[in-house]
Coordinates of C-alpha atoms in Angstrom, one line a residue:
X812 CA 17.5 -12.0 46.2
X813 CA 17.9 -10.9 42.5
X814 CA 14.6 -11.3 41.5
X815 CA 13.8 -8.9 44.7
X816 CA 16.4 -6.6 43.5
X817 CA 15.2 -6.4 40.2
X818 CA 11.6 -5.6 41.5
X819 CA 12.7 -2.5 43.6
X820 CA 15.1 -0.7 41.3
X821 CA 12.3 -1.2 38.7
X822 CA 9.7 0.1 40.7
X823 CA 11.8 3.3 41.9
X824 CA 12.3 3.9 38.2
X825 CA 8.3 3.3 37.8
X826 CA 7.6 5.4 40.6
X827 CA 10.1 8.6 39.7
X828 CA 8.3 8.3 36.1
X829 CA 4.9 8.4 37.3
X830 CA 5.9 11.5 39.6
X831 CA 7.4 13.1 36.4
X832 CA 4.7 12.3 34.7
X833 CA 2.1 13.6 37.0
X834 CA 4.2 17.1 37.4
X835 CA 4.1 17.2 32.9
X836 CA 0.2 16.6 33.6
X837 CA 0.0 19.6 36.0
X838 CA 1.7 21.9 34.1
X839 CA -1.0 21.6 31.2
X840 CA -3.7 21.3 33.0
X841 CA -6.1 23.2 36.0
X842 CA -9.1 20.7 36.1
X843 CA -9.9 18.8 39.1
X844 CA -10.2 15.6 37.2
X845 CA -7.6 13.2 37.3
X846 CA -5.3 13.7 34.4
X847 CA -2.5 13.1 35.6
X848 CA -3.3 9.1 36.7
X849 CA -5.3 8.8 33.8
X850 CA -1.9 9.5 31.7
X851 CA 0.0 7.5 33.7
X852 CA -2.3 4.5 33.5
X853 CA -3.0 5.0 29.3
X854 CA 0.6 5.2 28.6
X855 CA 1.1 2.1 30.5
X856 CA -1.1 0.1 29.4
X857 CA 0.1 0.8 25.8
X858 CA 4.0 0.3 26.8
X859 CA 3.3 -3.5 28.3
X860 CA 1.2 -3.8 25.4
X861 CA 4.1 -2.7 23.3
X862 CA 7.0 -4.7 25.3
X863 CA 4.8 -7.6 26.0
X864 CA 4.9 -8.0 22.4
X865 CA 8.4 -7.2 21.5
X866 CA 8.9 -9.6 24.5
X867 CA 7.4 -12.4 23.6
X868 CA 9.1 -13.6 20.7
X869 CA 12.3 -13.2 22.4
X870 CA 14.3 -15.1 25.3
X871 CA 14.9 -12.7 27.9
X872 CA 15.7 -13.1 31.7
X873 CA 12.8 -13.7 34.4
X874 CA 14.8 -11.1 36.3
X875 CA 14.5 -8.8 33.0
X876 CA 10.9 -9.6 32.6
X877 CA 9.8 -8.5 36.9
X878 CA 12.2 -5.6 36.5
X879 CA 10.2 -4.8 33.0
X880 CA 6.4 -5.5 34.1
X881 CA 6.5 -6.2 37.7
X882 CA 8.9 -3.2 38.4
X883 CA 9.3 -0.2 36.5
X884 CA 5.4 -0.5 34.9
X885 CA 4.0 -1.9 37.8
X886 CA 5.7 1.6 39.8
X887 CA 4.5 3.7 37.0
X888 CA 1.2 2.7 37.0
X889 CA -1.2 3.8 39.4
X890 CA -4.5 1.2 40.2
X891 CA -4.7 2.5 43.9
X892 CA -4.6 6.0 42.9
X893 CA -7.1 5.4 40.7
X894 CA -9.5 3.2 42.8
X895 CA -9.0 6.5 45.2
X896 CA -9.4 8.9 43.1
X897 CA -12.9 6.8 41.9
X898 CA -14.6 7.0 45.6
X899 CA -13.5 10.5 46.1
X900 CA -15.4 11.0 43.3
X901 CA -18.5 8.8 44.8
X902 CA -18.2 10.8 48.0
X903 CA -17.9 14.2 46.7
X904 CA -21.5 13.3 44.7
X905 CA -20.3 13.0 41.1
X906 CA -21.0 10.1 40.1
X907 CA -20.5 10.5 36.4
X908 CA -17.0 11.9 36.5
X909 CA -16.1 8.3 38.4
X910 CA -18.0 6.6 36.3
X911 CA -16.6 8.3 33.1
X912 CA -13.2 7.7 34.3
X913 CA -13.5 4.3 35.4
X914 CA -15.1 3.8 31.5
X915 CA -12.1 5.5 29.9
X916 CA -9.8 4.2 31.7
X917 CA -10.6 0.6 30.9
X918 CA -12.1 1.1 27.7
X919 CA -9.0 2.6 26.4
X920 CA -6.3 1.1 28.2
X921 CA -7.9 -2.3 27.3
X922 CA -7.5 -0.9 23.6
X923 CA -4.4 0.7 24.3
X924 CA -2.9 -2.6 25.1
X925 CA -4.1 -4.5 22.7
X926 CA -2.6 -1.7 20.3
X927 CA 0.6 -1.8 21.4
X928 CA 1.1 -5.8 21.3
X929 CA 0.0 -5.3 17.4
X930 CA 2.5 -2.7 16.7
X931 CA 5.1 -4.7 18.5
X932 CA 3.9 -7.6 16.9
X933 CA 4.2 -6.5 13.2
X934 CA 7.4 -4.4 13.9
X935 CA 8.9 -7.9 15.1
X936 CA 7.4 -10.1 12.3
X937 CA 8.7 -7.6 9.4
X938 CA 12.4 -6.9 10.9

């Protein structure tokens, strides 16, 4: 029941942090493309990279860990918005707005995580 727990108070957390996120988005921006998942999605990528990392090297609870990844960044980010988002997209007949958005998400978040594990990585390793 703790692990459970852990899961759905991580999540809410995600979830209100994806909306607040979102709303930041909105306020900056008037395009029709997806901005606001697209920034929701980057800057998660980077933080698991980034606590995946920091994580590692230390011994921390598996109820820590699901309310970390599984919880608050799996609420925050935002795959099934994004698949969405993709075939409306598809259906709408712009093919290269979902196919730029499915490049930059993955293209970046890929590099995004990878960049944060470094930084955690050498932050860790010269403390």
């Amino acid at each position: 029941m703790t692990k459970i727990l852990a899961v759905a108070l991580g999540g809410a957390i995600g979830s209100v942090g994806r909306y607040l996120t979102a709303l930041a988005v909105e306020s900056i921006s008037t395009s029709k493309f997806p901005y606001e998942t697209l920034v929701a999605n980057l800057i998660g990528c980077f933080l698991i990279g980034l606590l995946w990392g920091y994580f590692e090297r230390l011994s921390i609870s598996n109820e820590f860990r699901l309310f970390l990844f599984t919880g608050v960044l799996g609420g925050y980010t935002t795959f099934s918005t994004f698949a969405r988002e993709n075939l409306q997209f598809f259906k709408a007949g712009e093919p290269l707005s979902a196919l730029s958005y499915i490049m930059i998400s993955n293209l970046i978040g890929l590099t995004l995580v990878a960049a944060g594990f470094l930084i955690s990585s050498y932050l860790v390793n010269s403390s």
